[in-house]
Short mmCIF file of C-alpha atoms in Angstrom, two decimals:
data_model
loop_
_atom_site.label_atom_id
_atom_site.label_comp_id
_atom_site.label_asym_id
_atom_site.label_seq_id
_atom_site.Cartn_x
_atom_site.Cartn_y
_atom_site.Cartn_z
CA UNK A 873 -78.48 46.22 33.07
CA UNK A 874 -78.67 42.13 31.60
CA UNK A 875 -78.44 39.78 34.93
CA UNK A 876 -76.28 37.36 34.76
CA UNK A 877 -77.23 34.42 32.06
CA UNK A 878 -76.29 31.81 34.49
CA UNK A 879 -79.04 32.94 36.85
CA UNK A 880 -82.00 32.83 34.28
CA UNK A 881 -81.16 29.29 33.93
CA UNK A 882 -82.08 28.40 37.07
CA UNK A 883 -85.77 29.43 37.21
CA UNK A 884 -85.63 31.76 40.38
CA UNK A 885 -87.53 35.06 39.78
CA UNK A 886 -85.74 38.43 39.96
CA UNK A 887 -88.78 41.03 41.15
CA UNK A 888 -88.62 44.21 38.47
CA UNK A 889 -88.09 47.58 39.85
CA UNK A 890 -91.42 49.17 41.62
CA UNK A 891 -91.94 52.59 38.85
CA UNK A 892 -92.06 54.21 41.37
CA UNK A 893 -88.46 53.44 42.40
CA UNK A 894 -87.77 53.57 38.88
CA UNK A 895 -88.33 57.54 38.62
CA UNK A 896 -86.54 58.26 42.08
CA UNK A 897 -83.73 56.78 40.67
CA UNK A 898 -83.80 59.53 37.76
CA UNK A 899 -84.78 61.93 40.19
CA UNK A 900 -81.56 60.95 42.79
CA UNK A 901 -78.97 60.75 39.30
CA UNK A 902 -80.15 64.55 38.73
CA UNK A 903 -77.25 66.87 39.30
CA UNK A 904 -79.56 69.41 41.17
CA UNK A 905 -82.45 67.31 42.91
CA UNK A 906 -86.03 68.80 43.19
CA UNK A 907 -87.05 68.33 46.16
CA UNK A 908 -90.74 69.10 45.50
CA UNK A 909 -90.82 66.50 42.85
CA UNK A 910 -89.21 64.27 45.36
CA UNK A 911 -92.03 65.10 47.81
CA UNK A 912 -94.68 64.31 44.93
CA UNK A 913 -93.29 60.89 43.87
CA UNK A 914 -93.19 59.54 47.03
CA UNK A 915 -96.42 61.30 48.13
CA UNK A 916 -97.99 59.66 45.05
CA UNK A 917 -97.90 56.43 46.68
CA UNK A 918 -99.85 56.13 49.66
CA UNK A 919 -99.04 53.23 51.17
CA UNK A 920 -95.08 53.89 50.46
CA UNK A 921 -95.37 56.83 51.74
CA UNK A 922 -96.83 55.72 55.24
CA UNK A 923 -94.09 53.35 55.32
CA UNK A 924 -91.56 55.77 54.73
CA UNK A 925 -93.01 57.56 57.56
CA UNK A 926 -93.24 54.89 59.88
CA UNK A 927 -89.67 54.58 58.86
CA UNK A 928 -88.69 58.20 59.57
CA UNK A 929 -90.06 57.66 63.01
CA UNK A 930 -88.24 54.84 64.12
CA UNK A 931 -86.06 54.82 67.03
CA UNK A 932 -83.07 54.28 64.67
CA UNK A 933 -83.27 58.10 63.42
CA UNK A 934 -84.16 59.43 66.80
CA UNK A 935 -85.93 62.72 65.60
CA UNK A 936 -87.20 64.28 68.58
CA UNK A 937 -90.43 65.39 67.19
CA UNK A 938 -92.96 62.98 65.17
CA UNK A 939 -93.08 63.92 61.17
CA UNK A 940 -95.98 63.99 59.87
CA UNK A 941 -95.12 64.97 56.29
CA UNK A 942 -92.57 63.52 53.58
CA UNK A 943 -91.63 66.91 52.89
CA UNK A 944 -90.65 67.13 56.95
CA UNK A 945 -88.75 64.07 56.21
CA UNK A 946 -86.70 65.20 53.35
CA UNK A 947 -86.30 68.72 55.70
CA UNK A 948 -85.06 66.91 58.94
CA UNK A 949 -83.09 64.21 57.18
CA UNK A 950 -82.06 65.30 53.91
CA UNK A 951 -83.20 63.85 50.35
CA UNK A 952 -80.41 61.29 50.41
CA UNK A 953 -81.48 59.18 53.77
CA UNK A 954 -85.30 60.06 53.06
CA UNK A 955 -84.80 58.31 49.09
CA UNK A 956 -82.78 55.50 50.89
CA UNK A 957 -85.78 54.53 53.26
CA UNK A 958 -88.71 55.21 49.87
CA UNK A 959 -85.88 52.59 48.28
CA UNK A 960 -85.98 50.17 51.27
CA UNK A 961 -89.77 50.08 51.74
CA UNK A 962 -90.22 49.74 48.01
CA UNK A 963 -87.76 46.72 48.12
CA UNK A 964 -89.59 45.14 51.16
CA UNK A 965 -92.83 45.91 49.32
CA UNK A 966 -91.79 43.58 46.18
CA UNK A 967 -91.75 40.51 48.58
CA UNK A 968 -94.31 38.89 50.77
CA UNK A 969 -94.17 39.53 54.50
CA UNK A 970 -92.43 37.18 56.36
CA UNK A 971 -91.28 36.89 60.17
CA UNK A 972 -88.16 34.73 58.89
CA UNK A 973 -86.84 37.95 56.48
CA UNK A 974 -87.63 40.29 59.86
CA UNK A 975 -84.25 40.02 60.79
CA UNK A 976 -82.91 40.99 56.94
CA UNK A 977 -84.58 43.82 56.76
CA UNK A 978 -83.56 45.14 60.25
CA UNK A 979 -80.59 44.43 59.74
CA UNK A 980 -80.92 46.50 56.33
CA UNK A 981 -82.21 49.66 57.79
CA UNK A 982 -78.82 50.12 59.42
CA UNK A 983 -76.19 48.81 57.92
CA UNK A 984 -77.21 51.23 54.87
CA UNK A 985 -77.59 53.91 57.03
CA UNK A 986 -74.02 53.98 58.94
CA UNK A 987 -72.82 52.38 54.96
CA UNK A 988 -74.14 56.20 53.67
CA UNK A 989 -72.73 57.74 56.78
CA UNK A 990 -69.51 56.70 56.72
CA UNK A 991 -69.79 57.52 52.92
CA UNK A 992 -70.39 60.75 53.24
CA UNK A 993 -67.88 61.18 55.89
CA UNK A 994 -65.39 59.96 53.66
CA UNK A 995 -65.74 61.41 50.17
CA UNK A 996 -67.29 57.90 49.13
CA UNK A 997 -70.85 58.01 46.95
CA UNK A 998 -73.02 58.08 49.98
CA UNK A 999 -76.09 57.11 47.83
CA UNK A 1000 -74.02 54.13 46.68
CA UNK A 1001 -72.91 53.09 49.45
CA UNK A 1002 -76.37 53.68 51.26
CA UNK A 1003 -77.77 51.33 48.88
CA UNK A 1004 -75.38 48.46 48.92
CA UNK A 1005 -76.19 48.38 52.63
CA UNK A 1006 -79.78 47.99 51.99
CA UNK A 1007 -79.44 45.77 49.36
CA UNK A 1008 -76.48 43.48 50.69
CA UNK A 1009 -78.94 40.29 51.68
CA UNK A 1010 -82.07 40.80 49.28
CA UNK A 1011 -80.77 37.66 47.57
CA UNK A 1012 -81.82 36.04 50.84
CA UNK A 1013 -85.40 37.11 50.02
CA UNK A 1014 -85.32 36.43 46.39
CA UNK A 1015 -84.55 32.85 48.24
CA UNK A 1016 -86.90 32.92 50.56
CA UNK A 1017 -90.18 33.70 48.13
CA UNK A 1018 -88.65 31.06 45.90
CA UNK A 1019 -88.64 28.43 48.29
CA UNK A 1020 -90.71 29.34 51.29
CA UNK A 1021 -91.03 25.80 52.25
CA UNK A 1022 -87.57 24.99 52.51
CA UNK A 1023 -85.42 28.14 52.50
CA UNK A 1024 -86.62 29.06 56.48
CA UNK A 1025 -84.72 25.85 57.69
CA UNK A 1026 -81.59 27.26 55.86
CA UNK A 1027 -81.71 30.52 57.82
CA UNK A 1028 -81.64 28.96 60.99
CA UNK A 1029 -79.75 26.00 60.40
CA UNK A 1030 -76.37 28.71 58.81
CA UNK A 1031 -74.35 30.49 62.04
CA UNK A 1032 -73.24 32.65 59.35
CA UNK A 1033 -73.51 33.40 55.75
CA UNK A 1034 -70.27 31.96 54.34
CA UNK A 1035 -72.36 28.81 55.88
CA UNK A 1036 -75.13 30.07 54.31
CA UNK A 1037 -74.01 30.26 51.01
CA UNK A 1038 -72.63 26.83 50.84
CA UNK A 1039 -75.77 25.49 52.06
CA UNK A 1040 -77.80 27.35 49.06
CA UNK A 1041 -75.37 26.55 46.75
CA UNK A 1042 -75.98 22.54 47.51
CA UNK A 1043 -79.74 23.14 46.93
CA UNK A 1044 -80.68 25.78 44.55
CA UNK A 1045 -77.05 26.15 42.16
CA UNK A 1046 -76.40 29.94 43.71
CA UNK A 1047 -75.80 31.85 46.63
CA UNK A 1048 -78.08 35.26 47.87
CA UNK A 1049 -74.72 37.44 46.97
CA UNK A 1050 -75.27 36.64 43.75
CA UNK A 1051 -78.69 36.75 43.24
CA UNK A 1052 -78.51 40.01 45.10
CA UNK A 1053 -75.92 41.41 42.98
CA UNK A 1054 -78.69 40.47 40.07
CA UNK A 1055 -81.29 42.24 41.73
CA UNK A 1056 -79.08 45.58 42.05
CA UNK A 1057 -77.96 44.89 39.03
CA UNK A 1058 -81.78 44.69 37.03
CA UNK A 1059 -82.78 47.78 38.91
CA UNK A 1060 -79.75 50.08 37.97
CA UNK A 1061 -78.09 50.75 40.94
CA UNK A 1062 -74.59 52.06 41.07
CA UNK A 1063 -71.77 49.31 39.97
CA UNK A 1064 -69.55 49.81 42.76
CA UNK A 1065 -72.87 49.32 45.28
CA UNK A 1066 -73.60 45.94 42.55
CA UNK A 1067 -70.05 45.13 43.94
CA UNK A 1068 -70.22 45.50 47.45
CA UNK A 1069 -73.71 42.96 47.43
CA UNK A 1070 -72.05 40.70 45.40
CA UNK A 1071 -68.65 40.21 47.03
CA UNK A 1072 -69.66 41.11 50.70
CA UNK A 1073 -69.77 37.81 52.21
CA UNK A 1074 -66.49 36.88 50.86
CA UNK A 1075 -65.37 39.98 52.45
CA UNK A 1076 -67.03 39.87 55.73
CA UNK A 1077 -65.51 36.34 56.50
CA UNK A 1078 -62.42 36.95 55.32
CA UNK A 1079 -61.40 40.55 55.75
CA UNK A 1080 -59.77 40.23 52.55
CA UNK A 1081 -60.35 42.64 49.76
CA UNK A 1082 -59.58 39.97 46.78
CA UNK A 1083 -58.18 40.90 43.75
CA UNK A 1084 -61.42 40.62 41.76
CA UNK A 1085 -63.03 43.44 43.81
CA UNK A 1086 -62.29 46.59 41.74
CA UNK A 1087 -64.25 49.22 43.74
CA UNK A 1088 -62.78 48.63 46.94
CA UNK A 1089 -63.76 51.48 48.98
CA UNK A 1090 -67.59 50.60 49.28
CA UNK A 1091 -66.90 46.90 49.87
CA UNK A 1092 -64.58 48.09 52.44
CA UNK A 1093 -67.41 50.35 53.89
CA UNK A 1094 -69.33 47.22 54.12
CA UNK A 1095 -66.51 45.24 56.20
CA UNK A 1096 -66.45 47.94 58.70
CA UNK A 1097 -70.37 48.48 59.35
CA UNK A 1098 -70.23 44.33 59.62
CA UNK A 1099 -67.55 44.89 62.34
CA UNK A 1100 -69.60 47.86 63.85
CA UNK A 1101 -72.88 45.81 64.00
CA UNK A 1102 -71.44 42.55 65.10
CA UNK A 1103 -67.81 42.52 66.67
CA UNK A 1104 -67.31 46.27 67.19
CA UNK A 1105 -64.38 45.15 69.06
CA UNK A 1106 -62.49 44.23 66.15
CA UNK A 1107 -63.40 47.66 65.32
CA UNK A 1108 -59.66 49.64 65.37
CA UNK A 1109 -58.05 46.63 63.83
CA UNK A 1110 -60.66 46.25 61.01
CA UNK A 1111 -60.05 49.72 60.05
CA UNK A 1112 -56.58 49.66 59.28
CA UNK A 1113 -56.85 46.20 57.43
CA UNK A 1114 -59.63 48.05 55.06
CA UNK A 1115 -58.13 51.55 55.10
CA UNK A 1116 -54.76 49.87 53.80
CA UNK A 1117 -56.78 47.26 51.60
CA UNK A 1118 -58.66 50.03 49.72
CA UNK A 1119 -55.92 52.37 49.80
CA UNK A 1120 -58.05 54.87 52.33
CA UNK A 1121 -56.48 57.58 55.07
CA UNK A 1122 -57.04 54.90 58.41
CA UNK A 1123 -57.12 57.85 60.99
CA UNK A 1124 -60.35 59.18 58.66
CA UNK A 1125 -61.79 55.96 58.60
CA UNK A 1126 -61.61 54.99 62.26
CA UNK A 1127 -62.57 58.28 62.65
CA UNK A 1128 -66.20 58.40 60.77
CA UNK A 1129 -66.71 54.70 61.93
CA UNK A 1130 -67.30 55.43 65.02
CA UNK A 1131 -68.75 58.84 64.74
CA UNK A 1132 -71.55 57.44 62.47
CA UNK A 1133 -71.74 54.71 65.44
CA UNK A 1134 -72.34 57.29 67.93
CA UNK A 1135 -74.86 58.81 65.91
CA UNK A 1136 -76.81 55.56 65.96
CA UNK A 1137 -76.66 54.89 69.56
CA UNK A 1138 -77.56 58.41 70.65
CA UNK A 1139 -80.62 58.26 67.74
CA UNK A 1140 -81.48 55.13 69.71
CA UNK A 1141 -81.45 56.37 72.81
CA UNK A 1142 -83.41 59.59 71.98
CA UNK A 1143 -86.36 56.84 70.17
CA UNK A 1144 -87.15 55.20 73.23
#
């Protein structure tokens, strides 16, 4: 998909889509997915496929046995979750390390889980909605490699990221929404998860679903795993401000918010 011609303009680098993200997409847009061709692409990459494992073990998906295998991945955790982490370590992978984008990427790991959760729960495109949680800040590290120097002060200095945008719009001429819209965008994911990244921080500060958001019920999504990961005490009324907003049952959404919430905590629990 073109990015936007604003954004070449300004000289920042997009990263192109690792191939081997490239043919998991095809494999994931497949109405019947092969899982042993899943197991071989991500197999065929050795050093994804330790991270995917590495991944898999984490406290956050609390397995109570170690996997050793992808294929014992895909079998304990299912093909969606298990091409959502190949998708997140192939994303880190196309940026230098950096302690400053430790945070984003945490932060990553689950909100796109509970985002695929809660999208499963509720007859939403989990794999969409997985995916705009993962990608909702990349922009932040298409920043970041652009302008190592200088972007790390603007992390630190930003209590939140509707500062945060302001203060990257003074400097570089765009904000990491967009830029991470661009990035989803140039590596063919979903339009409604394109959405989501591109309008979230507009969303998270204001709890408004604004008139230019069309697909409302992954932005939405977004809102409430915000809530969830940072004010789950706004929790209840969230949910009925985003349930009305995107026209979604609010007993249902309260409902798989805070089941997929549970499931995080207890994972957690069971990882330490």
């Amino acid at each position: 998909m073109p990015v936007d011609p604003q954004l070449r303009s300004l000289d920042i680098e997009i990263p192109t889509q690792p191939e081997v993200l490239v043919k998991l997409s095809l494999l994931m847009a497949a109405e019947d997915v092969d899982l042993q061709a899943l197991t071989t692409l991500i197999e065929s990459d050795m050093a994804l496929a330790a991270a995917v494992l590495k991944a898999v073990n984490s406290s956050l998906y609390g397995l109570k046995g170690r996997v050793q295998t992808v294929h014992q991945a895909l079998t304990y955790l299912g093909m969606r979750e298990v091409s959502a982490i190949t998708f997140e370590m192939g994303l880190r992978a196309a940026f230098p390390p950096a302690v400053e984008l430790e945070p984003v990427w945490t932060r990553a790991s689950q909100r796109g889980l509970l985002m695929g959760r809660m999208g499963q729960m509720l007859g939403v495109d989990p794999w969409a909605a997985h995916s705009a949680g993962l990608f909702e800040e990349c922009g932040k590290a298409v920043l970041y490699r652009h302008a190592p120097a200088h972007y790390p002060s603007m992390l630190r200095a930003a209590t939140r990221d509707a500062e945060l945008v302001q203060l990257e719009h003074t400097a570089f001429g765009v904000s990491h929404d967009a830029l991470g819209a661009a990035l989803c965008e140039s590596w063919g994911l979903a339009p409604a998860a394109v959405s989501s990244v591109r309008f979230h921080v507009q969303v998270q500060d204001t709890m408004v679903l604004g008139e230019a958001i069309q697909r409302r019920s992954i932005c939405a999504i977004s809102a409430l795993a915000w809530v969830l990961m940072n004010e789950p005490g706004e929790l209840e009324a969230v949910a009925q401000s985003m349930a009305a907003q995107a026209q979604m049952d609010e007993t249902l959404v309260l409902r798989a918010a805070r089941r997929v919430s549970e499931q995080v905590l207890e994972a957690q629990s069971h990882g330490r």
